[in-house]
Short mmCIF file of C-alpha atoms and ligand atoms in Angstrom, two decimals:
data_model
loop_
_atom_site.label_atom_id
_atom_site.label_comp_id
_atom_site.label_asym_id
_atom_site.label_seq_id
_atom_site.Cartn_x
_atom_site.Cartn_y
_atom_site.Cartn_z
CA UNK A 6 0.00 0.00 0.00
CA UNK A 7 1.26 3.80 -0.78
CA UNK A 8 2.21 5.34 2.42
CA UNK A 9 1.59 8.99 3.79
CA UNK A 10 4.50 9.67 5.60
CA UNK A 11 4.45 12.10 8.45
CA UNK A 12 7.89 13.20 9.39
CA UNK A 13 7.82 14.38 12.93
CA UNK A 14 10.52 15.67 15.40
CA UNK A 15 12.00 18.49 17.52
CA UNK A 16 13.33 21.38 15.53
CA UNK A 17 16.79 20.16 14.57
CA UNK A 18 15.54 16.70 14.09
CA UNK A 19 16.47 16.61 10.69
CA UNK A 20 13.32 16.11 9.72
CA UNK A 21 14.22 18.62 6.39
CA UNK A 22 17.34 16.23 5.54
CA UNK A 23 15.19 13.46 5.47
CA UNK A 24 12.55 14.56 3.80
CA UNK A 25 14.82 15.76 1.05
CA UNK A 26 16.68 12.19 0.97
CA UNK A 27 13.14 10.40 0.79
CA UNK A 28 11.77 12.90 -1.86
CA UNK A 29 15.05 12.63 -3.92
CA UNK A 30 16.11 8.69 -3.58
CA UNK A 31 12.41 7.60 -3.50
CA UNK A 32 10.65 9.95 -5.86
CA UNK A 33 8.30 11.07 -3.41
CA UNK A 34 6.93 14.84 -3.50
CA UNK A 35 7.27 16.29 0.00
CA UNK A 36 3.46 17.92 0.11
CA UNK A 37 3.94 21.28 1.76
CA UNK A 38 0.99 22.96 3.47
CA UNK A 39 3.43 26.37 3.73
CA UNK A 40 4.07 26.10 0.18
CA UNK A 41 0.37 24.94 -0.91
CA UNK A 42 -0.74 28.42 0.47
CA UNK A 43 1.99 30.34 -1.05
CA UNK A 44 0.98 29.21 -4.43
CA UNK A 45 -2.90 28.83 -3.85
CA UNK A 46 -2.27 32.69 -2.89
CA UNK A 47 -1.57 33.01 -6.88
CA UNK A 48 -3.98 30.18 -8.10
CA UNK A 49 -7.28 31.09 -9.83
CA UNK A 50 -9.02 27.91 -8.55
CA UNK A 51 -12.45 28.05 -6.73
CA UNK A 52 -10.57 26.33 -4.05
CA UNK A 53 -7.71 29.59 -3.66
CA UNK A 54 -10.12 32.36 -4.15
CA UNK A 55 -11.90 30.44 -0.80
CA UNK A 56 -8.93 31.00 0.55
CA UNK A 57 -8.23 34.50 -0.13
CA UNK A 58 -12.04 35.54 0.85
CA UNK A 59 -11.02 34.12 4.22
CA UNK A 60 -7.36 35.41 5.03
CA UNK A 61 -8.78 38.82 3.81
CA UNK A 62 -11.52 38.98 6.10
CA UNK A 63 -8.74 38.20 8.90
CA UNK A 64 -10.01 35.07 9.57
CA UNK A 65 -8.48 31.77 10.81
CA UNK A 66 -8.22 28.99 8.27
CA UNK A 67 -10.09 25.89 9.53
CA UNK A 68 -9.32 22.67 9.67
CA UNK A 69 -11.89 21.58 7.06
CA UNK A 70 -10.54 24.36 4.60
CA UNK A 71 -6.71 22.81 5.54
CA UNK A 72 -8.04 18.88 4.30
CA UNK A 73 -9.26 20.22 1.35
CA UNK A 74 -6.39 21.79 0.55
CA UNK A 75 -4.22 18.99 1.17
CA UNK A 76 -6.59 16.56 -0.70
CA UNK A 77 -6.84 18.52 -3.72
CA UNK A 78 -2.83 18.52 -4.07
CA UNK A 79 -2.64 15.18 -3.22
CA UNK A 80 -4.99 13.68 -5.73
CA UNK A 81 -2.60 14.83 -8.59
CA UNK A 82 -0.63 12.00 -10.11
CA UNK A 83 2.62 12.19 -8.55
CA UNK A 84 1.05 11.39 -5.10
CA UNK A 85 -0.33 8.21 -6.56
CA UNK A 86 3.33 6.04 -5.19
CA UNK A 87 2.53 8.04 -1.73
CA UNK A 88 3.83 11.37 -0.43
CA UNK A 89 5.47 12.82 2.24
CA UNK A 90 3.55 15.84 4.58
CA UNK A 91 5.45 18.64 5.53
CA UNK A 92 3.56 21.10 7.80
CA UNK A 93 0.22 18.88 8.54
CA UNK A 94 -0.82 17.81 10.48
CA UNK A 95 -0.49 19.76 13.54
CA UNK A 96 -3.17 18.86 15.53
CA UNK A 97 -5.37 15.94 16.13
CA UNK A 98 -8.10 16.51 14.59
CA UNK A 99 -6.26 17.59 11.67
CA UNK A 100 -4.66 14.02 12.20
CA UNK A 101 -8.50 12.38 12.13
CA UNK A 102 -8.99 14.23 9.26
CA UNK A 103 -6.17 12.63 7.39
CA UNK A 104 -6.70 9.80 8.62
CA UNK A 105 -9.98 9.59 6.59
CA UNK A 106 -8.46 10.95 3.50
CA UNK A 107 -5.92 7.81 3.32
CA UNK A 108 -9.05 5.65 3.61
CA UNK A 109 -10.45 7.06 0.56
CA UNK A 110 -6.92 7.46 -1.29
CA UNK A 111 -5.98 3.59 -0.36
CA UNK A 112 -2.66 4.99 1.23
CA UNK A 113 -1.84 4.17 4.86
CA UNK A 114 -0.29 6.77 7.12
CA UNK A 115 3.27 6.28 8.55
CA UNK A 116 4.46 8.53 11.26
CA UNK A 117 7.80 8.60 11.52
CA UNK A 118 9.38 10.15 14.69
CA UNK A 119 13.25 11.07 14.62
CA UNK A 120 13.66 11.27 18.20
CA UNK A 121 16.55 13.07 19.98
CA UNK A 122 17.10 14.14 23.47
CA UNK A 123 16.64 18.09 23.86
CA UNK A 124 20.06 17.75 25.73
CA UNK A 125 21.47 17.54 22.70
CA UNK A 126 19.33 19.31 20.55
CA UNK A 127 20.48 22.62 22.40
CA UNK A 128 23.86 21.72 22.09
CA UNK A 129 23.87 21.57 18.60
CA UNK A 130 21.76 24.88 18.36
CA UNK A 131 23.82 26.15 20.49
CA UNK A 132 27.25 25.58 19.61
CA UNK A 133 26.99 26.32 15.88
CA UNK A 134 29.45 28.51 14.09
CA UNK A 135 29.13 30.06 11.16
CA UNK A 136 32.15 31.82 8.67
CA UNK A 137 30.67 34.82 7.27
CA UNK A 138 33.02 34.64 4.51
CA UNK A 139 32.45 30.79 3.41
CA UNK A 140 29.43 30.16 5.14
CA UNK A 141 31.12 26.39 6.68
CA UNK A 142 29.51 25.14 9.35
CA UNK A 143 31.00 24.67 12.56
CA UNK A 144 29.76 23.37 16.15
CA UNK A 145 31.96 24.27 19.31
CA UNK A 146 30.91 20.68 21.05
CA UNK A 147 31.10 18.40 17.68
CA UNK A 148 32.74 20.14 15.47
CA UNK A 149 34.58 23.02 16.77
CA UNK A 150 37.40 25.10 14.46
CA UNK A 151 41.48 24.46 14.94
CA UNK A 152 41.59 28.05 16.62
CA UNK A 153 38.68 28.92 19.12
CA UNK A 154 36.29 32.00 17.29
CA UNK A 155 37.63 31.71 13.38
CA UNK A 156 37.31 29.81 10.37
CA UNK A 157 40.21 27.28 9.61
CA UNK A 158 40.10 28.28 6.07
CA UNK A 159 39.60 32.45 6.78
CA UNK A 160 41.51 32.83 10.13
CA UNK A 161 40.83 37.00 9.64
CA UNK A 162 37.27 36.18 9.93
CA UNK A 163 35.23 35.73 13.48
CA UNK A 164 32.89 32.83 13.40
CA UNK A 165 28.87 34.18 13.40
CA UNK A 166 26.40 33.03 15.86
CA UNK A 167 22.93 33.14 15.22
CA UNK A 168 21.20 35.02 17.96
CA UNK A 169 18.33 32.77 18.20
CA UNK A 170 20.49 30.05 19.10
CA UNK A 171 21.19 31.23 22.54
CA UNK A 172 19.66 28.56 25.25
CA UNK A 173 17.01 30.49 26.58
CA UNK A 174 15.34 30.62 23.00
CA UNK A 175 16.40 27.50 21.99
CA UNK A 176 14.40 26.18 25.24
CA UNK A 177 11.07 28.51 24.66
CA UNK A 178 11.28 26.71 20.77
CA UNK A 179 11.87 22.79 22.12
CA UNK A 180 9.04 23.69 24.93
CA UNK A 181 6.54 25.26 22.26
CA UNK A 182 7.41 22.01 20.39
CA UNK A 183 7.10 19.65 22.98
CA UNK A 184 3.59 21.02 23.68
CA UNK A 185 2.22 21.60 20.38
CA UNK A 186 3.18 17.80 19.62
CA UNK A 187 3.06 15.93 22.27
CA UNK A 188 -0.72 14.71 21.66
CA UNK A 189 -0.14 14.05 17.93
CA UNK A 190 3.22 11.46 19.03
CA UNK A 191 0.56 10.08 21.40
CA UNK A 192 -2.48 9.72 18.71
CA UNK A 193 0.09 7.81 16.31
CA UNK A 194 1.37 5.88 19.24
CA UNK A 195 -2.33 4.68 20.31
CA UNK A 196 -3.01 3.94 17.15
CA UNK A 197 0.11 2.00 16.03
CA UNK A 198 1.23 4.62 13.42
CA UNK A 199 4.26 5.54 15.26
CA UNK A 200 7.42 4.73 14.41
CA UNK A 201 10.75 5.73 16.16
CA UNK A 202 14.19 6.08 14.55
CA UNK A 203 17.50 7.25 16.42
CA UNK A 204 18.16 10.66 15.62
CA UNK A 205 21.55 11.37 16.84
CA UNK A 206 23.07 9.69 14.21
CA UNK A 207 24.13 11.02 11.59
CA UNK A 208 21.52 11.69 8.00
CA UNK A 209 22.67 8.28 6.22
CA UNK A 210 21.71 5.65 9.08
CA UNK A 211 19.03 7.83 10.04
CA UNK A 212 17.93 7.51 6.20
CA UNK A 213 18.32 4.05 6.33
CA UNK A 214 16.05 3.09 8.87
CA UNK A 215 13.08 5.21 7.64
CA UNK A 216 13.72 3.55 4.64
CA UNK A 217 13.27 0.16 6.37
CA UNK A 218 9.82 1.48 7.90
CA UNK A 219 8.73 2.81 4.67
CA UNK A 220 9.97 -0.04 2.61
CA UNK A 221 7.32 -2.35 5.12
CA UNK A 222 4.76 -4.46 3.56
CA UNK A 223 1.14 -3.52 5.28
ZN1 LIG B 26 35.54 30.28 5.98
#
């Protein structure tokens, strides 16, 4: 059966990487609910000018407008082999929702949770270096330069860091996180959709296990 697959984890998971892996190694399009409304915002459909009538009278889009949204993308042709959700859903009854749309589709939903501990989620936020003149990565726990502050490759150049990854916001985003997902991990674990993979590996045995999951025979 075509699977749904519903990529979920802290931010700085990975869940990008391995949506990007799936979508390129697989062929699967990663469904976007950000991107649907960028381009629905451009669209001439019955569907978009919906949408516009409601974001212009300041309202809320509702759940029901959301599944019909994501159902009218994902009955093109390239979702036939299954597709990957990127933004949806966030809540459980957005969850219930899809849950009757793989019914109708024949696809069966797969959540796949890349779990790490927030320990070292922070550090990771936390400890990244950037060069401003290369733009190489650096982390001052994993990954840190040959002299303390400057790129091995500019030494005249003092490493950026990002001033959202300071701890205090780094622990407002993992605790918004943990709360707005905490009862979708649970829905998908009651109802045996969950799947866990180790995320502080690194992307390619990380890859390799979703694979496995995905590859399953239901
Ligand atoms: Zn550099």
């Amino acid at each position: 059966m075509p699977k749904i697959i519903v990529p979920m984890g802290a931010p700085g998971a990975g869940k990008g990487t391995q949506a990007r892996l799936l979508q390129e190694r697989r062929g699967l399009p990663q469904i976007s609910t950000g991107d649907m409304f960028r381009a629905l915002a451009r669209a001439q459909t019955p569907l978009a000018q919906e949408v516009r009538a409601v974001q212009s009278a300041g309202k809320l889009i509702s759940d029901e407008l959301v599944i019909r949204i994501v159902e009218e993308r994902t009955e093109h042709d390239d979702c036939r082999a299954g597709y990957i959700l990127d933004g949806f859903p966030r809540t459980t009854v957005q969850a219930e929702m899809l849950e009757e749309l793989a019914g109708k589709q024949g696809h069966e939903i797969v959540a796949i949770f890349i779990n790490i501990p927030a320990e070292l989620l922070e550090k990771r936020a936390t400890g990244r270096r950037t060069c401003p003149v290369c733009g190489e990565i650096y982390n001052v726990y994993f990954k840190p330069p040959i002299s303390e502050g400057v790129c091995d490759l500019h030494p005249e150049a003092r490493l950026d860091h990002r001033s959202d990854d300071i701890p205090e916001k780094i622990a407002v985003r993992l605790d918004t996180y943990e709360k707005q997902t905490r009862p979708l991990l649970d829905y998908y674990e009651a109802s045996h959709r969950l799947h866990q993979v180790d995320g502080t590996r690194e992307p390619e045995p990380i890859y390799e296990d979703i694979e496995k999951i995905v590859n399953r025979k239901s």
